[in-house]
Coordinates of C-alpha atoms and ligand atoms in Angstrom, one line a residue:
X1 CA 222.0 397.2 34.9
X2 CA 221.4 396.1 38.5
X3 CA 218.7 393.7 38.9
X4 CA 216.7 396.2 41.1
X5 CA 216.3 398.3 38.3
X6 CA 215.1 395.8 36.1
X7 CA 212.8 394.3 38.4
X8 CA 211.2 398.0 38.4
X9 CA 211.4 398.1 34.7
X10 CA 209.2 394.6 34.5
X11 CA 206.3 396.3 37.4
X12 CA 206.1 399.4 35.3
X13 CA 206.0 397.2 31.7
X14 CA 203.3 394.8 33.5
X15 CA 201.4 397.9 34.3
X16 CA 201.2 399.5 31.6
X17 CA 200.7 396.2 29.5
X18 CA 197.3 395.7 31.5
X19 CA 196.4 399.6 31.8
X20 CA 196.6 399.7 28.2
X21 CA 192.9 398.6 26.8
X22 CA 191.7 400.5 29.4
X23 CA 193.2 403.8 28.1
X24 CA 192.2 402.8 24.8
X25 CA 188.8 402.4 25.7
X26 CA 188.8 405.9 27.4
X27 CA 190.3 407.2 24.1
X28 CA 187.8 405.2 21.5
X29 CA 185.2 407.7 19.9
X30 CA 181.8 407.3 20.0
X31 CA 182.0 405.8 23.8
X32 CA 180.3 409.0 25.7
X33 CA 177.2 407.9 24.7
X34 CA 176.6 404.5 26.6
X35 CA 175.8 403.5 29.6
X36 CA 178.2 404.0 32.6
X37 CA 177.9 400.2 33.8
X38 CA 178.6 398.6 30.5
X39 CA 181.6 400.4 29.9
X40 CA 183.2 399.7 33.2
X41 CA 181.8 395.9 32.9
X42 CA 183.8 396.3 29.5
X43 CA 186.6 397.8 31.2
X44 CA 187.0 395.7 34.0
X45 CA 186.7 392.3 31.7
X46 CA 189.7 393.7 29.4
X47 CA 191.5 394.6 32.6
X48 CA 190.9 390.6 33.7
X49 CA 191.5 389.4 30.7
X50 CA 195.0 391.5 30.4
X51 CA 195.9 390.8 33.7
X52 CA 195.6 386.6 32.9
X53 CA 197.4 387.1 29.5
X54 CA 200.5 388.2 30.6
X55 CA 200.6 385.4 33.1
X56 CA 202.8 383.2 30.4
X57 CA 205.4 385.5 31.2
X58 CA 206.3 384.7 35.6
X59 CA 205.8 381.0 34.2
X60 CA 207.7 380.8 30.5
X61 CA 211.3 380.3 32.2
X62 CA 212.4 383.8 29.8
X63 CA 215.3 383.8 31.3
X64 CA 215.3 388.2 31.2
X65 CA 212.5 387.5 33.5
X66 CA 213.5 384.5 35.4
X67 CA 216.9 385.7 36.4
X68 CA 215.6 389.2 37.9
X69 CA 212.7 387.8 40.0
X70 CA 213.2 384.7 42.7
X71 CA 211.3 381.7 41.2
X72 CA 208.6 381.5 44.3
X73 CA 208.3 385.3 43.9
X74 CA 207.6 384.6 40.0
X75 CA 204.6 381.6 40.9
X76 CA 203.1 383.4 44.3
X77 CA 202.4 386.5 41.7
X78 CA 201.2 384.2 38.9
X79 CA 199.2 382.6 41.5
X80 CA 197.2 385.8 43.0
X81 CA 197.0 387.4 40.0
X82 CA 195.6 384.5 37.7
X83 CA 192.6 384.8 40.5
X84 CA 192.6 388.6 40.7
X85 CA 192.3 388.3 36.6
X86 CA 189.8 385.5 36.7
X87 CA 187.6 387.7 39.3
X88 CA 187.9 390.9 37.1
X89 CA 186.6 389.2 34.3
X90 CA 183.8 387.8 35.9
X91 CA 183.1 390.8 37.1
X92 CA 182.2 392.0 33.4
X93 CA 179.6 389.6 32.7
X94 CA 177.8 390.2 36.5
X95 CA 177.7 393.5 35.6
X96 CA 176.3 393.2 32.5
X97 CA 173.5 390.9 34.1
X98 CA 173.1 393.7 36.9
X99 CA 172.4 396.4 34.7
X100 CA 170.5 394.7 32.6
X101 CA 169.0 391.6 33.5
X102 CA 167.5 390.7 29.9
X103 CA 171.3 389.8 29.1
X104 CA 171.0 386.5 31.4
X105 CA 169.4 384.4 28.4
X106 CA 173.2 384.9 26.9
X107 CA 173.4 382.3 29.6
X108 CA 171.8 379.8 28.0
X109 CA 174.5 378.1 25.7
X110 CA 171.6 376.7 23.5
X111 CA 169.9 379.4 22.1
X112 CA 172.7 381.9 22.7
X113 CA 174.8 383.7 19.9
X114 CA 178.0 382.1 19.7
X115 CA 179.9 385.2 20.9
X116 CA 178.3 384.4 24.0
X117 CA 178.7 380.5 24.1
X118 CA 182.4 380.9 23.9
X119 CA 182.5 383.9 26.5
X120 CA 180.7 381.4 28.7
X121 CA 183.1 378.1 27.9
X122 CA 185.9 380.9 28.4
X123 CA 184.8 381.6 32.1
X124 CA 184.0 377.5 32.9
X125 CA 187.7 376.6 31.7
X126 CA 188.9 379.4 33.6
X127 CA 187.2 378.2 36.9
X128 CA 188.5 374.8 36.1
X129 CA 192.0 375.8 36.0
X130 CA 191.7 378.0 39.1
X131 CA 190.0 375.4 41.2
X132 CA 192.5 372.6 40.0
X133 CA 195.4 374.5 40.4
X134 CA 194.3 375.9 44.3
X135 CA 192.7 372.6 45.0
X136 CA 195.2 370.3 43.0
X137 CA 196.3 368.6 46.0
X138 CA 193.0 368.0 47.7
X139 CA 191.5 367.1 44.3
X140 CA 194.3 363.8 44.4
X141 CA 195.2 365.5 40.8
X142 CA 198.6 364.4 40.4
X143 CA 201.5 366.9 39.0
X144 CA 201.4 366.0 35.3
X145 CA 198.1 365.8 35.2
X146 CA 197.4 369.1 36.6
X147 CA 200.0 370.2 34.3
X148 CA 198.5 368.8 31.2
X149 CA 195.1 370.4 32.5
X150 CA 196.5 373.8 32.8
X151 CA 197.9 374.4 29.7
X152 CA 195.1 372.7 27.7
X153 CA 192.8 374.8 29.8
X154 CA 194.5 378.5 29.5
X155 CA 195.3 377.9 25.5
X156 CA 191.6 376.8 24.8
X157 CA 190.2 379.8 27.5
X158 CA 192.2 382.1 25.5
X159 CA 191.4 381.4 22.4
X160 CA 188.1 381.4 23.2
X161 CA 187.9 385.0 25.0
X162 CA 189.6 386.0 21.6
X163 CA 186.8 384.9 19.8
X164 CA 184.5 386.3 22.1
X165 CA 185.6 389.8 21.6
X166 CA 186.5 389.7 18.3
X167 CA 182.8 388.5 17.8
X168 CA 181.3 391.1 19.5
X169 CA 183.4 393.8 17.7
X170 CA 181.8 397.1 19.0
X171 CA 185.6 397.5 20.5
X172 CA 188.0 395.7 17.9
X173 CA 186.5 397.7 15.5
X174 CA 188.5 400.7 16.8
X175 CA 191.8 400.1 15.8
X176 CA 194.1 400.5 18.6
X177 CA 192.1 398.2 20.8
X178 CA 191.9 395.4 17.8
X179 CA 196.2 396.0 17.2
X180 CA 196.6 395.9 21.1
X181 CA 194.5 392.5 20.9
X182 CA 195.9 390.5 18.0
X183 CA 199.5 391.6 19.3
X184 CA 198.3 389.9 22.6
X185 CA 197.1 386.7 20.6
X186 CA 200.1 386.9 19.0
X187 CA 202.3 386.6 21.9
X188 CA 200.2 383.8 23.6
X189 CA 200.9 382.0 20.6
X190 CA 204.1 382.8 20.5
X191 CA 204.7 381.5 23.5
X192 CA 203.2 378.5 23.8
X193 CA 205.5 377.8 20.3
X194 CA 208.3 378.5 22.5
X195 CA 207.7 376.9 25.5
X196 CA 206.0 373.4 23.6
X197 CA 208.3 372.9 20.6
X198 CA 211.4 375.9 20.2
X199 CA 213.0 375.1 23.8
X200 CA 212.5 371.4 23.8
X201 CA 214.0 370.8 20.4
X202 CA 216.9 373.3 21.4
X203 CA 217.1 370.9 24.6
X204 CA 217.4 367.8 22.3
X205 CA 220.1 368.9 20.7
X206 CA 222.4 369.5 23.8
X207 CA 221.9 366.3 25.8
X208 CA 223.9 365.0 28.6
X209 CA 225.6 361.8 29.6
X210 CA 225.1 360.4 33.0
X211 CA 227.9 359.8 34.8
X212 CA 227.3 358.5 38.4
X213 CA 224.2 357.9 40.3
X214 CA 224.5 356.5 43.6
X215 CA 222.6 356.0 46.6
X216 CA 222.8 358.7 49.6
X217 CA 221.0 359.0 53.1
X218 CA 217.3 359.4 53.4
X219 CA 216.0 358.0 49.8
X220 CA 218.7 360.5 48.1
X221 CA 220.7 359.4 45.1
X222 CA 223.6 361.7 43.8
X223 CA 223.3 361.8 40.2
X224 CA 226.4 363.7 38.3
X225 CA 226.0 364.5 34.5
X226 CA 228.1 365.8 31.8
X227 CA 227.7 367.6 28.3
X228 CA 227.8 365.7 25.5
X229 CA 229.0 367.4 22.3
X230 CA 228.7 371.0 23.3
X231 CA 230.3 373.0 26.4
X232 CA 227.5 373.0 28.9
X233 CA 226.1 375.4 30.6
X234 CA 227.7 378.3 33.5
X235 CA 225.9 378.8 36.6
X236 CA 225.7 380.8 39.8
X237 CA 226.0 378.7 43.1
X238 CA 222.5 377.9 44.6
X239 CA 220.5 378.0 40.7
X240 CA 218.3 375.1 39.6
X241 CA 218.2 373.4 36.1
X242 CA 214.8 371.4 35.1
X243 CA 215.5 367.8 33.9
X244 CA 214.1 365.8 31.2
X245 CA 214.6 362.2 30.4
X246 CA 215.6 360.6 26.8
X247 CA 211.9 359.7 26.0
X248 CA 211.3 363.0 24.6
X249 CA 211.7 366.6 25.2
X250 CA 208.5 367.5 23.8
X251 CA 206.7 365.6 26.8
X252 CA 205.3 367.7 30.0
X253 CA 207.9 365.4 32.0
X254 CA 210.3 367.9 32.9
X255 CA 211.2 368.7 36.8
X256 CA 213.0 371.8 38.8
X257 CA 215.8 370.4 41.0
X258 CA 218.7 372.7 42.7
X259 CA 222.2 371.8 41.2
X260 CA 224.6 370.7 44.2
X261 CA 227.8 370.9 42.6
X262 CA 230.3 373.8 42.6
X263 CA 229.8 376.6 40.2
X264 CA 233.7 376.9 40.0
X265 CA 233.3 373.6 38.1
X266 CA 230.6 374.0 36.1
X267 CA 231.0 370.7 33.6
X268 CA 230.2 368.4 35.7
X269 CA 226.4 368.9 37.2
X270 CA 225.5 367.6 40.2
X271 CA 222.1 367.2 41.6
X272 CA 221.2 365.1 44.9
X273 CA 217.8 363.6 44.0
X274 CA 214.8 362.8 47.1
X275 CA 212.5 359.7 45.3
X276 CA 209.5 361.4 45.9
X277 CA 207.1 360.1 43.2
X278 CA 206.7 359.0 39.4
X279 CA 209.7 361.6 38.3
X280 CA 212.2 361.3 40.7
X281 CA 212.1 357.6 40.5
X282 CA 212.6 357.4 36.7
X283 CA 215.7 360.0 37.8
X284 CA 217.2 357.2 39.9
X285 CA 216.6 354.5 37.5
X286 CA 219.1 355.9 35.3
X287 CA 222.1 354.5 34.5
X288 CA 225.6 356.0 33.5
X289 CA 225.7 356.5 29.5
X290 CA 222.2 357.1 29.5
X291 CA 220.7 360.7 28.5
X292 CA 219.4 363.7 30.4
X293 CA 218.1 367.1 29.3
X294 CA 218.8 370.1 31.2
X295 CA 217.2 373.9 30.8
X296 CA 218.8 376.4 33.2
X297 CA 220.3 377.3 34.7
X298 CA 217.6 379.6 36.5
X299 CA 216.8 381.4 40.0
X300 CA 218.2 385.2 41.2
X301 CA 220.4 384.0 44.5
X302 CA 224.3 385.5 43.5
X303 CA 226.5 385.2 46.1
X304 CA 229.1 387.5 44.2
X305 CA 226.4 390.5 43.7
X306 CA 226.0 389.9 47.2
X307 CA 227.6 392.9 49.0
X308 CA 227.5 391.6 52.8
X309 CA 230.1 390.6 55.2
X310 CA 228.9 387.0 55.4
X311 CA 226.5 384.6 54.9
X312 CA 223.4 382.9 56.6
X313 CA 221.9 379.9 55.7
X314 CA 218.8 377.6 56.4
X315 CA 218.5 374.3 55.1
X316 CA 215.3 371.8 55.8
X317 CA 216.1 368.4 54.7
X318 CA 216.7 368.2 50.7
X319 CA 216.2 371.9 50.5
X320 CA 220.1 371.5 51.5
X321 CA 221.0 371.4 48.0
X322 CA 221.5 374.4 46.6
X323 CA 223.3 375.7 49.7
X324 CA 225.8 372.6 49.3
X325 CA 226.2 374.2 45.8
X326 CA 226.9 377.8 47.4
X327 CA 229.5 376.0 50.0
X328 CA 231.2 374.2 47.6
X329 CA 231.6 377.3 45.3
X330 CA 233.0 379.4 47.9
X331 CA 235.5 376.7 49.2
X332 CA 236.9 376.3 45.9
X333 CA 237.4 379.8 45.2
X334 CA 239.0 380.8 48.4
X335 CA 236.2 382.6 49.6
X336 CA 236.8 383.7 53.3
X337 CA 233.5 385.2 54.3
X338 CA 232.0 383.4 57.6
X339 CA 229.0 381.4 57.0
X340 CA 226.6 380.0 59.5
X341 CA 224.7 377.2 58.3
X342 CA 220.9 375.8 60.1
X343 CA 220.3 372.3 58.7
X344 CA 217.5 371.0 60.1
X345 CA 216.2 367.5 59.7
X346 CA 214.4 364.7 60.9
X347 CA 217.3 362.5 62.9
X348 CA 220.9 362.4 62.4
X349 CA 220.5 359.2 59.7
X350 CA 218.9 361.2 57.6
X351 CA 221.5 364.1 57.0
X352 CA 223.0 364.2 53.6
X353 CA 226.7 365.4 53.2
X354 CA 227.0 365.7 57.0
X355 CA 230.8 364.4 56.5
X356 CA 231.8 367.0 53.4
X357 CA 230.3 369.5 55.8
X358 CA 233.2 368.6 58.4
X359 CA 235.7 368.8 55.7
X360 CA 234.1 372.2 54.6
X361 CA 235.0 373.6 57.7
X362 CA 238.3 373.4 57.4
X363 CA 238.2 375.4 54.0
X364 CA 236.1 377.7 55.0
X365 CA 235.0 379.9 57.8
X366 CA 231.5 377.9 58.7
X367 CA 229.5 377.3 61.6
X368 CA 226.9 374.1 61.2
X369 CA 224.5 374.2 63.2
X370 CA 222.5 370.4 62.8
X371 CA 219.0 371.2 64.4
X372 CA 217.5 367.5 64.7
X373 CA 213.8 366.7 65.4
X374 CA 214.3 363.2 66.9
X375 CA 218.5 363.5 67.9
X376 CA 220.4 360.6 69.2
X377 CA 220.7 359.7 73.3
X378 CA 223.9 361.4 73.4
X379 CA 223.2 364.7 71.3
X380 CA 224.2 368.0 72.7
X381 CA 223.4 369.9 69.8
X382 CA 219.8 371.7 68.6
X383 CA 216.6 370.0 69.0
X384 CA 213.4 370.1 67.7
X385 CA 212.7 373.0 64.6
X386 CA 215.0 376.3 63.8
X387 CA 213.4 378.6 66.3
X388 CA 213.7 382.1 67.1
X389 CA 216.0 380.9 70.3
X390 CA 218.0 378.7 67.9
X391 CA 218.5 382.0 65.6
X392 CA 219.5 384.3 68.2
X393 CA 222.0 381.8 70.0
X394 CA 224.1 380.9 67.1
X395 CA 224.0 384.1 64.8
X396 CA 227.0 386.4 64.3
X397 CA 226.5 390.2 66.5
X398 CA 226.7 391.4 63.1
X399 CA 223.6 389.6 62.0
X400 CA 221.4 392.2 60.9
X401 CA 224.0 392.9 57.9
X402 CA 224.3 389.2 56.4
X403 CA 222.9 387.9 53.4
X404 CA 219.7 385.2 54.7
X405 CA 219.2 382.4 52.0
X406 CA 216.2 379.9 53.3
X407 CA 215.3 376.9 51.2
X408 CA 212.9 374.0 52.4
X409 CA 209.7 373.2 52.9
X410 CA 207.0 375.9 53.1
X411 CA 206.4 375.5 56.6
X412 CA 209.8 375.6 57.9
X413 CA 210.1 378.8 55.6
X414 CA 207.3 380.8 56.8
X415 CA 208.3 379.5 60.4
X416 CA 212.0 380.8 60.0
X417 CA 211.0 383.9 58.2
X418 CA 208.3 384.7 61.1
X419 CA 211.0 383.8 63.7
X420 CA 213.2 386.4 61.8
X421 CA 210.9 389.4 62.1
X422 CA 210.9 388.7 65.5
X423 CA 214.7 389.3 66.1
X424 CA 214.2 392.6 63.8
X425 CA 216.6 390.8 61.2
X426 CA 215.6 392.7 58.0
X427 CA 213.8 390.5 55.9
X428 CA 215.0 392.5 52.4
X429 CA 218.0 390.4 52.7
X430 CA 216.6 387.3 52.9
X431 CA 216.1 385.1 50.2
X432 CA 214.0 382.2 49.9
X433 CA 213.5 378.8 47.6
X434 CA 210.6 376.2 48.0
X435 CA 210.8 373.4 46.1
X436 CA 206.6 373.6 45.6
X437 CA 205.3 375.3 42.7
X438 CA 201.9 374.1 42.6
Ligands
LIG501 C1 213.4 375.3 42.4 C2 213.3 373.9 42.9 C3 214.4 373.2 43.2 C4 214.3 371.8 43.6 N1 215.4 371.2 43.9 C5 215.3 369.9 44.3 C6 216.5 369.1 44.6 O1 217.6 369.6 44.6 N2 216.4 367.8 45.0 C7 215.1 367.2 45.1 O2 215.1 366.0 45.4 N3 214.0 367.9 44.8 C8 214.1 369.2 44.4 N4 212.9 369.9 44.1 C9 211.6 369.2 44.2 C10 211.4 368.3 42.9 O3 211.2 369.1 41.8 C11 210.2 367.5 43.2 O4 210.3 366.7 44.3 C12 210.0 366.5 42.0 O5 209.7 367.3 40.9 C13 208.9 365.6 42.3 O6 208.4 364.9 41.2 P1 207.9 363.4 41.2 O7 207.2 363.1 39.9 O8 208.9 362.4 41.6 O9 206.9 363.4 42.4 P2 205.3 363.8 42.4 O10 204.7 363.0 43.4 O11 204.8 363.9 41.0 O12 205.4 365.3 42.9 C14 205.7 365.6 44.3 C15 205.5 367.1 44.4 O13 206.6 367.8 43.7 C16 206.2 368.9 43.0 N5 206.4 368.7 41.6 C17 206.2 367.6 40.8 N6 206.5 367.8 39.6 C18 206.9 369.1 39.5 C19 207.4 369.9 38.4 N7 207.4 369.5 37.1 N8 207.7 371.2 38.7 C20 207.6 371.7 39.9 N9 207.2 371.0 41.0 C21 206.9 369.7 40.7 C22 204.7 369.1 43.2 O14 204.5 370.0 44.3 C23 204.3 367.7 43.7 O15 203.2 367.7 44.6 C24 213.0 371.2 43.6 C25 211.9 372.0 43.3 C26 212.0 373.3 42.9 C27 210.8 374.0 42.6

């Protein structure tokens, strides 16, 4: 089935997954008679409440999911709809206090019933996970902390809302909306068993061997892995793997990072590594013999489903990596479509593989284009960031039919993507990876 399809498939299952209280609310007897505003208020908190639950699924790394829909596609929708769920639930307990402003002593968490307490503990956590995922950076909340908060915070929320309705039973007492309910709890569980304890004990038992890690430009290392005791794992050229270390696999240390090496030769893995913070260091701290833990491989870029007559791609700095991967796959497999590649980086010390790409060129019909911010006294190549200009003088007359893949950071992204739209490029054929998730 072409992934198209079952990207289609997913919208319409999402759909009707969150349309479905609604419709059984329509259907329950004995509804008619109450008021208009409670009833939508009712509504309008399942619809928020359905809308969050499914939000395990962009962020559960199911690989039916995560190989159909790009992984920044997958966290911008979990994003905006976490807070358009969050928003429709509030709105059921406003309009309860609108329509009928005796209900604000439910407020009070002291005298209150406790169907009410736990709706209102429901709605704080909520707020807390919404605020310190949005304002995580701002906050100074570092990754695995926010991490730790946010699956603390959604598990307790939804057991809470659980309670919370099942307490207040006017609408689990009809049948199909108490089935439709427990199956939901059921899954949330279900899932947080998977994602906690199922995969990470899987992981164990599949570790790898370090084989090489060595020091590249720019605070890089190269670190190469292999399997130990099983086959390993086949990829497409430009996917990511996350990475564990030995400690254990049932931590919340696990990173995304963009495998370099050639999906032609898919034993060994190769990842280039930035130091960036507590992870990454531990990364290049390794030595060889010591054990790594790999789940992937994941992300939707195939350059064999591609059907275009060559390639474009944009690098920024280490978002390089998985088009070195791409490069390296098409070289060894005798792949003769032309690629243009943008790299774009600070100054010329800082570009990784900048010799392999020389030696690529001979193996394969590429253009590099090195766009440099601060470039050397005798430069006569691009300066400054991948522009519009830069774009247009360097890309192929038949530009408008290649296959665009853009990975870096956000800025350089939107900027690229912006500067596309502007040359009429069509952005359907564009794919993009950030290496930001949160
Ligand atoms: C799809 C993808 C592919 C990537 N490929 C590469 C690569 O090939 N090479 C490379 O050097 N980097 C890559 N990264 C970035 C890399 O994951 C982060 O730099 C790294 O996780 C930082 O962790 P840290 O603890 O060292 O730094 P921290 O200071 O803890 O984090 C720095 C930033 O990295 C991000 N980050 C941290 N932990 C995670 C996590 N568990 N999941 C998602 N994001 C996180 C956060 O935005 C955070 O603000 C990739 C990221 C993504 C999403």
């Amino acid at each position: 089935m072409k992934r198209t399809t079952k990207a289609r498939i997913w919208v319409a299952a999402f759909l009707l997954i969150i349309a479905a209280p609604i419709v059984i609310l329509l259907l329950q007897p004995g509804v008619a008679g109450r008021e208009f505003w409670r009833e939508l208020s009712v509504a309008l908190g399942f619809a928020g409440i359905a809308l969050m639950g499914v939000q395990f699924i962009p962020t559960a790394r199911l690989s039916f999911v995560a190989n159909v829909f790009p992984v920044d596609a997958l966290y911008t929708f979990h994003h905006r709809a976490s807070i358009a769920g969050f928003m429709l639930a509030l709105a059921h307990p406003l309009l309860l206090f609108a329509g009928d402003p005796n209900t604000l002593a439910l407020l009070n968490v002291v005298t209150a019933p406790w169907r009410a307490r736990a709706a209102v503990f429901a709605i704080a956590i909520f707020a807390i996970l919404i605020v310190t995922s949005v304002w995580r950076e701002r906050l100074k909340i570092g990754y695995e902390m926010w991490r730790a908060i946010h699956l603390l915070s959604a598990f307790f929320a939804a057991a809470l809302v659980l309670f919370h309705m099942f307490r207040v039973n006017h609408y689990m007492a009809y049948p199909p909306q108490r089935i439709y309910w427990i199956i939901m709890g059921l899954v949330w569980l279900g899932s947080a068993v998977h994602v906690r304890l199922i995969r990470p004990l899987r992981l164990r038992s599949r570790p790898y061997r370090v084989v090489a890690i060595e020091p590249r430009r720019d605070d890089c290392w190269l670190l190469a892995i292999e399997p130990e005791g099983h086959d390993g794992l086949r990829f497409k050229a430009g996917q990511f793997a996350w990475l564990a270390l030995e400690e254990s696999p049932l931590d919340l240390q696990e990173n995304p990072f963009s495998i370099t090496s050639s999906a032609a030769a898919p034993r060994r893995l190769e990842f280039m590594i930035k130091e960036f913070g507590d992870f990454t260091s531990s990364l290049v701290s390794l030595r060889p013999g010591e054990s790594v833990y790999v789940d992937g491989p994941y992300g939707t870029y195939d350059i064999d489903e591609i059907d275009a007559p060559g390639l474009a791609l944009i690098a920024g700095g280490i978002g390089v990596t998985p088009i070195m991967s791409i490069l390296r796959t098409m070289a060894d497999r005798g792949d003769e479509r032309p690629v243009v590649l943008f790299y774009a980086n600070p100054d010329w010390e800082s570009v990784n593989f900048r010799d392999e790409l020389v030696t690529l060129q001979d193996r394969l019909t590429l253009q590099v284009v090195h766009v440099l911010e601060e470039p050397p006294d005798a430069w006569d190549g691009e300066e400054g960031f991948v522009t519009e200009e830069i774009l247009d003088r360097h890309l192929p007359a038949n530009r408008a039919e290649l296959s665009y893949f853009i990975c870096g950071p956000l800025p350089m992204i939107d900027a690229v993507s912006e500067a596309m739209r502007d040359l009429s490029l069509p952005l359907r054929q564009v794919h993009t990876e950030q290496f930001e998730m949160a």
